[in-house]
GROMACS .gro file of C-alpha atoms in nm:
model
  471
    1MET     CA    1   0.004  -0.014  -0.004
    2ALA     CA    2   0.135   0.327  -0.084
    3ALA     CA    3   0.243   0.559   0.208
    4GLY     CA    4  -0.037   0.835   0.099
    5ALA     CA    5  -0.295   0.567  -0.022
    6LEU     CA    6  -0.501   0.557   0.317
    7GLN     CA    7  -0.542   0.981   0.296
    8VAL     CA    8  -0.801   0.956   0.002
    9LEU     CA    9  -1.009   0.711   0.184
   10PRO     CA   10  -1.282   0.827   0.407
   11LEU     CA   11  -1.232   0.737   0.776
   12GLU     CA   12  -1.569   0.544   0.781
   13ILE     CA   13  -1.451   0.283   0.518
   14ILE     CA   14  -1.109   0.238   0.702
   15HIS     CA   15  -1.329   0.174   0.996
   16THR     CA   16  -1.518  -0.042   0.808
   17ILE     CA   17  -1.221  -0.259   0.663
   18ALA     CA   18  -1.091  -0.275   1.026
   19SER     CA   19  -1.425  -0.435   1.153
   20LEU     CA   20  -1.422  -0.701   0.922
   21SER     CA   21  -1.054  -0.777   1.006
   22PRO     CA   22  -0.927  -1.014   1.243
   23THR     CA   23  -0.685  -0.893   1.493
   24SER     CA   24  -0.397  -1.055   1.327
   25HIS     CA   25  -0.482  -0.895   1.022
   26LEU     CA   26  -0.459  -0.549   1.159
   27ARG     CA   27  -0.133  -0.619   1.317
   28SER     CA   28   0.019  -0.688   0.975
   29ILE     CA   29  -0.126  -0.423   0.818
   30ALA     CA   30  -0.001  -0.171   1.119
   31LEU     CA   31   0.333  -0.320   1.025
   32ALA     CA   32   0.335  -0.236   0.706
   33ASN     CA   33   0.449   0.139   0.654
   34LYS     CA   34   0.446   0.445   0.860
   35SER     CA   35   0.112   0.558   0.689
   36CYS     CA   36  -0.076   0.227   0.800
   37ASN     CA   37   0.096   0.238   1.147
   38GLU     CA   38  -0.064   0.601   1.226
   39VAL     CA   39  -0.415   0.489   1.087
   40PHE     CA   40  -0.442   0.140   1.188
   41THR     CA   41  -0.269   0.154   1.572
   42PRO     CA   42  -0.533   0.342   1.710
   43ILE     CA   43  -0.804   0.091   1.589
   44LEU     CA   44  -0.573  -0.200   1.690
   45TYR     CA   45  -0.570  -0.080   2.034
   46SER     CA   46  -0.932   0.094   2.073
   47GLU     CA   47  -1.058  -0.263   2.208
   48ILE     CA   48  -0.872  -0.488   2.409
   49VAL     CA   49  -0.950  -0.861   2.516
   50LEU     CA   50  -0.755  -1.059   2.723
   51ARG     CA   51  -0.884  -1.412   2.712
   52ASP     CA   52  -0.571  -1.621   2.861
   53TYR     CA   53  -0.256  -1.548   3.022
   54PRO     CA   54   0.002  -1.570   2.761
   55THR     CA   55  -0.161  -1.321   2.578
   56ALA     CA   56  -0.228  -1.091   2.885
   57GLU     CA   57   0.123  -1.107   3.006
   58LEU     CA   58   0.236  -1.014   2.653
   59CYS     CA   59  -0.025  -0.704   2.634
   60VAL     CA   60   0.045  -0.577   2.983
   61ALA     CA   61   0.419  -0.584   2.941
   62THR     CA   62   0.349  -0.385   2.620
   63LEU     CA   63   0.131  -0.123   2.745
   64SER     CA   64   0.371  -0.087   3.053
   65ILE     CA   65   0.642   0.047   2.836
   66PRO     CA   66   0.760   0.401   2.907
   67THR     CA   67   0.625   0.630   2.616
   68GLN     CA   68   1.009   0.726   2.501
   69HIS     CA   69   1.066   0.370   2.413
   70THR     CA   70   0.755   0.321   2.210
   71TYR     CA   71   0.735   0.351   1.837
   72GLY     CA   72   0.642   0.749   1.761
   73ARG     CA   73   0.636   0.783   2.148
   74ARG     CA   74   0.313   0.692   2.162
   75ASP     CA   75   0.130   0.583   2.489
   76LEU     CA   76  -0.063   0.290   2.357
   77ALA     CA   77  -0.287   0.255   2.671
   78LEU     CA   78  -0.446   0.590   2.579
   79LEU     CA   79  -0.596   0.453   2.259
   80ILE     CA   80  -0.822   0.211   2.465
   81ARG     CA   81  -1.198   0.269   2.508
   82LYS     CA   82  -1.286  -0.094   2.583
   83PHE     CA   83  -1.069  -0.304   2.815
   84SER     CA   84  -1.199  -0.679   2.907
   85TYR     CA   85  -0.990  -0.914   3.144
   86ASN     CA   86  -1.079  -1.297   3.134
   87PRO     CA   87  -0.801  -1.477   3.143
   88GLY     CA   88  -0.908  -1.761   3.342
   89GLN     CA   89  -0.858  -1.922   3.653
   90ALA     CA   90  -0.625  -1.662   3.850
   91SER     CA   91  -0.458  -1.899   4.136
   92VAL     CA   92  -0.374  -2.189   3.890
   93THR     CA   93  -0.273  -1.994   3.594
   94LEU     CA   94  -0.055  -1.719   3.773
   95LYS     CA   95   0.143  -1.984   3.917
   96TYR     CA   96   0.209  -2.210   3.639
   97GLY     CA   97   0.137  -1.976   3.330
   98ILE     CA   98   0.322  -1.650   3.386
   99ARG     CA   99   0.678  -1.609   3.292
  100GLY     CA  100   0.817  -1.424   3.591
  101ASP     CA  101   0.744  -1.276   3.910
  102ARG     CA  102   0.332  -1.290   3.985
  103ASP     CA  103   0.367  -0.951   4.174
  104LEU     CA  104   0.535  -0.783   3.890
  105TYR     CA  105   0.261  -0.877   3.642
  106LEU     CA  106   0.015  -0.753   3.838
  107LYS     CA  107   0.195  -0.403   3.911
  108ARG     CA  108   0.242  -0.384   3.525
  109LEU     CA  109  -0.162  -0.458   3.499
  110GLU     CA  110  -0.215  -0.190   3.774
  111ASP     CA  111   0.030   0.066   3.566
  112ALA     CA  112  -0.153  -0.022   3.278
  113ILE     CA  113  -0.511   0.043   3.390
  114SER     CA  114  -0.398   0.368   3.532
  115CYS     CA  115  -0.290   0.511   3.199
  116MET     CA  116  -0.593   0.429   3.013
  117THR     CA  117  -0.758   0.747   3.053
  118GLN     CA  118  -0.984   0.733   2.747
  119LEU     CA  119  -1.153   0.405   2.873
  120GLN     CA  120  -1.520   0.429   2.817
  121HIS     CA  121  -1.605   0.004   2.878
  122PHE     CA  122  -1.424  -0.167   3.163
  123THR     CA  123  -1.490  -0.527   3.227
  124PHE     CA  124  -1.286  -0.763   3.500
  125TYR     CA  125  -1.366  -1.094   3.523
  126THR     CA  126  -1.060  -1.235   3.718
  127ALA     CA  127  -1.217  -1.169   4.051
  128GLU     CA  128  -0.876  -1.256   4.268
  129HIS     CA  129  -0.682  -0.996   4.075
  130PHE     CA  130  -0.960  -0.715   4.141
  131THR     CA  131  -0.795  -0.549   4.411
  132PRO     CA  132  -0.846  -0.190   4.553
  133LYS     CA  133  -0.521  -0.118   4.354
  134ILE     CA  134  -0.694  -0.219   4.030
  135CYS     CA  135  -1.023  -0.016   4.122
  136HIS     CA  136  -0.834   0.277   4.240
  137SER     CA  137  -0.683   0.295   3.885
  138VAL     CA  138  -0.966   0.273   3.701
  139PHE     CA  139  -1.171   0.533   3.884
  140SER     CA  140  -0.868   0.775   3.901
  141ALA     CA  141  -0.797   0.731   3.522
  142ALA     CA  142  -1.082   0.721   3.359
  143SER     CA  143  -1.341   0.926   3.535
  144GLN     CA  144  -1.453   1.181   3.301
  145THR     CA  145  -1.497   0.892   3.027
  146LEU     CA  146  -1.623   0.558   3.161
  147GLN     CA  147  -1.964   0.442   3.065
  148SER     CA  148  -1.964   0.108   3.170
  149PHE     CA  149  -1.824  -0.102   3.445
  150PHE     CA  150  -1.811  -0.492   3.539
  151ALA     CA  151  -1.622  -0.654   3.784
  152SER     CA  152  -1.624  -0.969   3.994
  153ILE     CA  153  -1.509  -0.997   4.351
  154PHE     CA  154  -1.401  -1.310   4.533
  155TYR     CA  155  -1.189  -1.271   4.810
  156GLU     CA  156  -1.229  -1.027   5.125
  157TRP     CA  157  -0.979  -0.710   5.024
  158ASN     CA  158  -0.676  -0.688   5.208
  159GLU     CA  159  -0.680  -0.456   5.466
  160ASN     CA  160  -0.346  -0.370   5.381
  161GLU     CA  161  -0.434  -0.256   5.024
  162PRO     CA  162  -0.487   0.107   5.016
  163THR     CA  163  -0.803   0.232   5.102
  164LEU     CA  164  -1.061   0.375   4.871
  165ASP     CA  165  -1.266   0.602   5.122
  166LYS     CA  166  -1.102   0.935   4.961
  167LEU     CA  167  -1.126   0.801   4.624
  168LEU     CA  168  -1.404   1.014   4.441
  169LEU     CA  169  -1.613   0.739   4.265
  170PHE     CA  170  -1.833   0.952   4.022
  171CYS     CA  171  -1.805   0.944   3.662
  172PRO     CA  172  -2.061   1.186   3.480
  173GLY     CA  173  -2.083   0.939   3.179
  174LEU     CA  174  -2.149   0.596   3.376
  175SER     CA  175  -2.461   0.420   3.333
  176THR     CA  176  -2.402   0.060   3.339
  177VAL     CA  177  -2.254  -0.100   3.668
  178GLU     CA  178  -2.246  -0.469   3.682
  179ILE     CA  179  -2.112  -0.638   4.020
  180ASP     CA  180  -2.069  -1.033   4.096
  181PHE     CA  181  -1.987  -1.094   4.455
  182PHE     CA  182  -1.856  -1.450   4.503
  183CYS     CA  183  -1.835  -1.385   4.877
  184PRO     CA  184  -2.038  -1.276   5.150
  185VAL     CA  185  -2.026  -0.915   5.121
  186SER     CA  186  -1.908  -0.702   5.400
  187GLY     CA  187  -1.614  -0.460   5.501
  188SER     CA  188  -1.426  -0.245   5.205
  189PRO     CA  189  -1.610  -0.418   4.910
  190LEU     CA  190  -1.965  -0.348   5.034
  191GLU     CA  191  -1.859  -0.012   5.106
  192PHE     CA  192  -1.713   0.025   4.779
  193LEU     CA  193  -2.040  -0.100   4.619
  194ARG     CA  194  -2.264   0.108   4.835
  195ARG     CA  195  -2.050   0.416   4.740
  196LEU     CA  196  -2.037   0.341   4.371
  197ILE     CA  197  -2.446   0.317   4.311
  198LEU     CA  198  -2.502   0.593   4.580
  199SER     CA  199  -2.306   0.827   4.387
  200HIS     CA  200  -2.437   0.740   4.058
  201ALA     CA  201  -2.821   0.654   4.160
  202TYR     CA  202  -2.963   0.906   3.947
  203GLN     CA  203  -2.832   0.835   3.621
  204LEU     CA  204  -2.777   0.443   3.619
  205ARG     CA  205  -2.979   0.290   3.316
  206VAL     CA  206  -2.842  -0.072   3.377
  207LEU     CA  207  -2.748  -0.220   3.724
  208SER     CA  208  -2.671  -0.598   3.807
  209LEU     CA  209  -2.572  -0.724   4.124
  210ARG     CA  210  -2.545  -1.079   4.200
  211ILE     CA  211  -2.481  -1.090   4.537
  212ALA     CA  212  -2.580  -1.253   4.848
  213GLU     CA  213  -2.688  -0.940   5.074
  214TYR     CA  214  -2.910  -0.679   4.952
  215GLY     CA  215  -3.024  -0.514   5.284
  216GLU     CA  216  -2.731  -0.257   5.357
  217ILE     CA  217  -2.737  -0.137   5.003
  218CYS     CA  218  -3.097  -0.094   4.942
  219SER     CA  219  -3.179   0.089   5.271
  220MET     CA  220  -2.948   0.358   5.124
  221LEU     CA  221  -3.125   0.415   4.787
  222PRO     CA  222  -3.432   0.557   4.783
  223THR     CA  223  -3.510   0.572   4.426
  224LEU     CA  224  -3.323   0.487   4.089
  225PRO     CA  225  -3.516   0.722   3.826
  226LYS     CA  226  -3.336   0.646   3.512
  227LEU     CA  227  -3.309   0.278   3.570
  228GLU     CA  228  -3.409   0.039   3.291
  229LYS     CA  229  -3.275  -0.303   3.299
  230LEU     CA  230  -3.230  -0.442   3.670
  231VAL     CA  231  -3.059  -0.790   3.731
  232VAL     CA  232  -3.066  -0.932   4.069
  233THR     CA  233  -3.114  -1.275   4.253
  234ILE     CA  234  -3.424  -1.414   4.437
  235LEU     CA  235  -3.282  -1.308   4.756
  236ALA     CA  236  -3.311  -0.940   4.655
  237PHE     CA  237  -3.668  -1.003   4.717
  238GLN     CA  238  -3.656  -1.175   5.068
  239GLY     CA  239  -3.970  -1.071   5.264
  240GLY     CA  240  -4.144  -0.939   4.908
  241VAL     CA  241  -3.972  -0.596   4.935
  242PRO     CA  242  -3.846  -0.501   4.577
  243PRO     CA  243  -3.452  -0.428   4.612
  244PHE     CA  244  -3.495  -0.068   4.448
  245HIS     CA  245  -3.777   0.173   4.348
  246ALA     CA  246  -3.710   0.177   3.965
  247PRO     CA  247  -4.053   0.377   3.842
  248ALA     CA  248  -3.862   0.357   3.481
  249LEU     CA  249  -3.769  -0.028   3.503
  250ARG     CA  250  -3.836  -0.193   3.172
  251SER     CA  251  -3.638  -0.521   3.171
  252LEU     CA  252  -3.565  -0.753   3.487
  253VAL     CA  253  -3.335  -1.047   3.512
  254ILE     CA  254  -3.390  -1.249   3.858
  255TYR     CA  255  -3.165  -1.533   3.907
  256GLY     CA  256  -3.210  -1.817   4.156
  257GLN     CA  257  -3.520  -1.995   4.241
  258ILE     CA  258  -3.747  -1.934   4.551
  259GLU     CA  259  -3.610  -2.255   4.744
  260ILE     CA  260  -3.275  -2.096   4.750
  261LEU     CA  261  -3.405  -1.885   5.036
  262ALA     CA  262  -3.408  -2.207   5.243
  263LEU     CA  263  -3.040  -2.181   5.263
  264VAL     CA  264  -3.036  -1.832   5.438
  265ALA     CA  265  -3.330  -1.844   5.651
  266ASP     CA  266  -3.472  -2.089   5.908
  267GLY     CA  267  -3.799  -2.121   5.734
  268LEU     CA  268  -3.908  -2.116   5.394
  269GLY     CA  269  -4.251  -1.998   5.498
  270GLU     CA  270  -4.164  -1.669   5.660
  271HIS     CA  271  -3.928  -1.575   5.406
  272ARG     CA  272  -4.077  -1.681   5.086
  273PRO     CA  273  -4.089  -1.341   4.859
  274GLN     CA  274  -4.447  -1.170   4.827
  275ILE     CA  275  -4.645  -1.030   4.565
  276PRO     CA  276  -4.481  -0.698   4.484
  277SER     CA  277  -4.699  -0.405   4.530
  278PRO     CA  278  -4.921  -0.323   4.194
  279GLY     CA  279  -4.669   0.014   4.152
  280THR     CA  280  -4.339  -0.144   4.205
  281PHE     CA  281  -4.209  -0.195   3.838
  282PRO     CA  282  -4.533  -0.032   3.665
  283ILE     CA  283  -4.383  -0.031   3.308
  284LEU     CA  284  -4.218  -0.373   3.320
  285GLU     CA  285  -4.185  -0.494   2.977
  286GLU     CA  286  -3.927  -0.782   2.983
  287LEU     CA  287  -3.907  -1.054   3.263
  288THR     CA  288  -3.664  -1.304   3.299
  289CYS     CA  289  -3.709  -1.566   3.618
  290ALA     CA  290  -3.741  -1.902   3.731
  291PRO     CA  291  -4.082  -2.055   3.653
  292GLU     CA  292  -4.245  -2.031   4.033
  293VAL     CA  293  -4.119  -1.658   4.029
  294LEU     CA  294  -4.364  -1.552   3.733
  295SER     CA  295  -4.675  -1.561   3.948
  296MET     CA  296  -4.498  -1.238   4.162
  297PHE     CA  297  -4.537  -1.023   3.855
  298LEU     CA  298  -4.834  -1.176   3.688
  299PRO     CA  299  -5.054  -1.235   3.977
  300GLU     CA  300  -5.411  -1.305   3.920
  301ASN     CA  301  -5.688  -1.039   3.975
  302SER     CA  302  -5.411  -0.774   4.045
  303GLU     CA  303  -5.511  -0.388   4.110
  304ALA     CA  304  -5.272  -0.307   3.842
  305LYS     CA  305  -5.130  -0.505   3.563
  306ARG     CA  306  -4.803  -0.506   3.406
  307PRO     CA  307  -4.768  -0.441   3.057
  308ILE     CA  308  -4.501  -0.735   3.023
  309ARG     CA  309  -4.440  -0.837   2.645
  310LYS     CA  310  -4.129  -1.076   2.684
  311VAL     CA  311  -4.094  -1.331   2.889
  312GLU     CA  312  -3.830  -1.576   2.956
  313LEU     CA  313  -3.847  -1.867   3.214
  314ASN     CA  314  -3.486  -2.044   3.256
  315GLY     CA  315  -3.329  -2.256   3.515
  316ALA     CA  316  -3.220  -1.967   3.710
  317VAL     CA  317  -2.880  -2.010   3.550
  318PRO     CA  318  -2.628  -1.712   3.511
  319SER     CA  319  -2.506  -1.720   3.193
  320GLY     CA  320  -2.218  -1.512   2.979
  321LYS     CA  321  -2.015  -1.470   3.258
  322ASN     CA  322  -1.924  -1.625   3.592
  323THR     CA  323  -2.212  -1.877   3.678
  324THR     CA  324  -2.162  -1.931   4.047
  325MET     CA  325  -2.270  -1.628   4.259
  326PHE     CA  326  -2.186  -1.768   4.578
  327ASN     CA  327  -2.122  -2.055   4.764
  328GLU     CA  328  -2.483  -2.083   4.928
  329VAL     CA  329  -2.657  -2.134   4.627
  330ALA     CA  330  -2.411  -2.294   4.428
  331GLU     CA  331  -2.567  -2.638   4.481
  332ILE     CA  332  -2.929  -2.558   4.407
  333GLY     CA  333  -3.153  -2.355   4.119
  334TYR     CA  334  -2.929  -2.483   3.835
  335GLY     CA  335  -3.118  -2.735   3.672
  336TYR     CA  336  -3.379  -2.744   3.381
  337PRO     CA  337  -3.747  -2.712   3.540
  338PRO     CA  338  -3.964  -2.987   3.485
  339TRP     CA  339  -4.250  -2.978   3.247
  340ASP     CA  340  -4.508  -2.941   3.539
  341ALA     CA  341  -4.353  -2.616   3.662
  342ILE     CA  342  -4.342  -2.469   3.322
  343ARG     CA  343  -4.680  -2.535   3.256
  344ASP     CA  344  -4.833  -2.375   3.603
  345ALA     CA  345  -4.630  -2.067   3.523
  346LEU     CA  346  -4.750  -2.023   3.151
  347THR     CA  347  -5.102  -1.999   3.288
  348TYR     CA  348  -5.004  -1.621   3.426
  349LEU     CA  349  -4.936  -1.535   3.061
  350PRO     CA  350  -5.283  -1.399   3.009
  351HIS     CA  351  -5.242  -1.162   3.328
  352SER     CA  352  -4.999  -0.937   3.147
  353LEU     CA  353  -5.191  -0.574   3.059
  354THR     CA  354  -5.044  -0.609   2.708
  355PRO     CA  355  -5.039  -0.927   2.477
  356ILE     CA  356  -4.734  -1.140   2.558
  357ARG     CA  357  -4.526  -1.133   2.211
  358GLU     CA  358  -4.199  -1.340   2.295
  359LEU     CA  359  -4.179  -1.630   2.501
  360ALA     CA  360  -3.890  -1.852   2.542
  361PHE     CA  361  -3.804  -2.156   2.837
  362THR     CA  362  -3.587  -2.407   2.907
  363VAL     CA  363  -3.728  -2.750   2.992
  364SER     CA  364  -3.619  -3.135   3.112
  365HIS     CA  365  -3.860  -3.296   2.907
  366LEU     CA  366  -4.169  -3.205   2.717
  367ASP     CA  367  -4.492  -3.355   2.557
  368LEU     CA  368  -4.518  -3.151   2.249
  369VAL     CA  369  -4.854  -3.269   2.137
  370GLN     CA  370  -4.987  -3.186   2.507
  371PHE     CA  371  -4.803  -2.851   2.520
  372ALA     CA  372  -4.980  -2.751   2.177
  373MET     CA  373  -5.313  -2.828   2.291
  374GLU     CA  374  -5.303  -2.629   2.623
  375ALA     CA  375  -5.099  -2.364   2.467
  376GLN     CA  376  -5.396  -2.251   2.253
  377ALA     CA  377  -5.532  -1.987   2.539
  378TYR     CA  378  -5.181  -1.782   2.517
  379VAL     CA  379  -4.980  -1.824   2.194
  380PRO     CA  380  -5.206  -1.638   1.924
  381PRO     CA  381  -5.011  -1.267   2.048
  382LEU     CA  382  -4.674  -1.459   1.976
  383GLU     CA  383  -4.431  -1.341   1.734
  384SER     CA  384  -4.112  -1.538   1.871
  385LEU     CA  385  -4.148  -1.874   2.073
  386CYS     CA  386  -3.802  -2.059   2.175
  387ILE     CA  387  -3.808  -2.368   2.362
  388THR     CA  388  -3.521  -2.603   2.490
  389VAL     CA  389  -3.539  -2.927   2.546
  390ALA     CA  390  -3.276  -3.061   2.781
  391ARG     CA  391  -3.311  -3.419   2.777
  392ASP     CA  392  -3.626  -3.604   2.594
  393PRO     CA  393  -3.607  -3.632   2.191
  394ILE     CA  394  -3.877  -3.488   2.006
  395ASN     CA  395  -4.016  -3.739   1.739
  396ASP     CA  396  -4.133  -3.655   1.410
  397LEU     CA  397  -4.491  -3.739   1.492
  398ALA     CA  398  -4.483  -3.438   1.750
  399LEU     CA  399  -4.324  -3.214   1.499
  400ALA     CA  400  -4.603  -3.279   1.251
  401SER     CA  401  -4.865  -3.212   1.482
  402LEU     CA  402  -4.741  -2.842   1.550
  403GLY     CA  403  -4.876  -2.745   1.212
  404GLU     CA  404  -5.226  -2.796   1.295
  405THR     CA  405  -5.254  -2.819   1.649
  406LEU     CA  406  -5.025  -2.486   1.746
  407PHE     CA  407  -4.916  -2.286   1.453
  408VAL     CA  408  -5.280  -2.273   1.273
  409HIS     CA  409  -5.333  -2.032   1.611
  410MET     CA  410  -5.040  -1.838   1.562
  411PRO     CA  411  -5.088  -1.580   1.287
  412LEU     CA  412  -4.815  -1.357   1.394
  413LEU     CA  413  -4.525  -1.617   1.453
  414HIS     CA  414  -4.233  -1.526   1.282
  415LYS     CA  415  -3.968  -1.683   1.487
  416PHE     CA  416  -3.978  -2.058   1.629
  417VAL     CA  417  -3.667  -2.206   1.778
  418LEU     CA  418  -3.684  -2.584   1.898
  419GLU     CA  419  -3.360  -2.674   2.068
  420ILE     CA  420  -3.346  -3.045   2.018
  421GLY     CA  421  -3.022  -3.076   1.873
  422GLN     CA  422  -2.841  -3.235   2.174
  423TYR     CA  423  -3.068  -3.563   2.157
  424ASN     CA  424  -3.145  -3.573   1.775
  425GLU     CA  425  -2.854  -3.555   1.529
  426ARG     CA  426  -3.075  -3.499   1.243
  427ALA     CA  427  -3.134  -3.145   1.381
  428HIS     CA  428  -2.808  -3.062   1.287
  429ASP     CA  429  -2.911  -3.174   0.893
  430PRO     CA  430  -2.978  -2.878   0.664
  431SER     CA  431  -3.232  -3.084   0.462
  432PHE     CA  432  -3.415  -3.176   0.767
  433LEU     CA  433  -3.439  -2.850   0.887
  434LEU     CA  434  -3.526  -2.708   0.554
  435SER     CA  435  -3.839  -2.976   0.528
  436TRP     CA  436  -4.003  -2.897   0.829
  437ALA     CA  437  -3.989  -2.497   0.802
  438GLU     CA  438  -4.145  -2.535   0.444
  439ARG     CA  439  -4.421  -2.766   0.594
  440TRP     CA  440  -4.502  -2.542   0.904
  441GLN     CA  441  -4.518  -2.226   0.704
  442VAL     CA  442  -4.841  -2.352   0.532
  443HIS     CA  443  -5.004  -2.268   0.898
  444ALA     CA  444  -4.801  -2.010   1.008
  445PRO     CA  445  -4.761  -1.788   0.659
  446ALA     CA  446  -4.576  -1.495   0.872
  447LEU     CA  447  -4.286  -1.765   0.959
  448ARG     CA  448  -3.914  -1.623   0.901
  449THR     CA  449  -3.707  -1.834   1.116
  450VAL     CA  450  -3.663  -2.178   1.214
  451ALA     CA  451  -3.377  -2.352   1.445
  452PHE     CA  452  -3.353  -2.681   1.605
  453THR     CA  453  -2.997  -2.582   1.737
  454ASP     CA  454  -2.810  -2.282   1.818
  455THR     CA  455  -2.574  -2.317   1.503
  456LEU     CA  456  -2.788  -2.388   1.232
  457ARG     CA  457  -3.077  -2.157   1.120
  458CYS     CA  458  -3.345  -2.153   0.855
  459GLU     CA  459  -3.455  -1.809   0.733
  460ARG     CA  460  -3.712  -1.713   0.459
  461GLY     CA  461  -3.627  -1.427   0.234
  462VAL     CA  462  -3.778  -1.297  -0.124
  463ASP     CA  463  -3.640  -1.602  -0.272
  464GLY     CA  464  -3.766  -1.878  -0.020
  465TRP     CA  465  -3.582  -2.036   0.244
  466SER     CA  466  -3.225  -2.112   0.293
  467VAL     CA  467  -3.007  -2.247   0.572
  468ARG     CA  468  -2.723  -2.085   0.698
  469THR     CA  469  -2.442  -2.163   0.996
  470VAL     CA  470  -2.468  -1.915   1.280
  471PRO     CA  471  -2.124  -1.829   1.401
   0.00000   0.00000   0.00000
């Protein structure tokens, strides 16, 4: 590439090229010549994702190099906008995987983060490394630019660590806070969490707290006026008291089953969650929870109904980040719900103020024919139906019955997912998927997407149905 060739290209095109290129290609392009280096190095360093310790060690060492020793005297840490740290289990990998001294590595990590003054999104999964020093580095360096913050905390912070009491925990642009505590919350971590939420209470839009204790935090927060999404555990509703007053809340995710309360209380009866008052979360639209929790938010004969349009009934399994919230609940609440629990929960769907448009649930086993017959009362408004069957295979006879027993009552259905790939090898066959999509379309004319696994999808376009692989 000629030295001045990039100068004639619009910046939007250059960023499009970069977004379609793997990181290894960006590194090569940045080393091609001076012009490429000036253009692609900021793009290459704008997002740092560390998934293994060898890569993390090299990256941290590079970011720790003094500016006078880098090419063009460029401070690479200043280029970082997104930083995600998830190398794996710290106690094992640091002992055997890091070349050199562990303390030196952690010191370099702290120094590197303290230079990220343009950081916008911070994600730190490895709980054993999230120390007060790391925390201090983030909020000292990126206080004016930080927009989202996620951290896992596993152990009590060392009392010898520097205190955060004098650290100004306020970022004018911070709207997303996500905290996972993998231990009972107390002392310095609890005080940090309390101050962090309290100082941003009137600007938070997304708040995720997967912790064991809510009382001391909730008591300090009278309202979160702009909060739109809340992620908590069932323990937040102990005694029926909602965790926060959030009048603008539209999305609520609750991890854990009601039985978990028995682990932290002498008797389940006294601590069973009560139905939240009608004024709690009045404009809630999306709800993800265990089956038995749904009735708390869609009670029968309620004075004021909630306009819930999307429901996901799961096994109370956290996904996407760490899956063990704290030791007390690690042993229960992480299975697939039985069909009876799902069936009982689905009877509450008609109690929503608005029709349910999207429904998803995971179930241990499923009588598809029985489900189709019983679901006719609440499926007509559905636009999306996603079912994951954990154990039992679904035979062809049951699939064939869906058209006349279920889809004929769903004129708006455009997406149907029935994940059965774990127990049915044919579900991975594109021709098998295509044949059922074409057959079901006769009864569901609005149908556009059909899938039996999370890796293969059949979609209908202007030229008819086609099967594609989902990356």
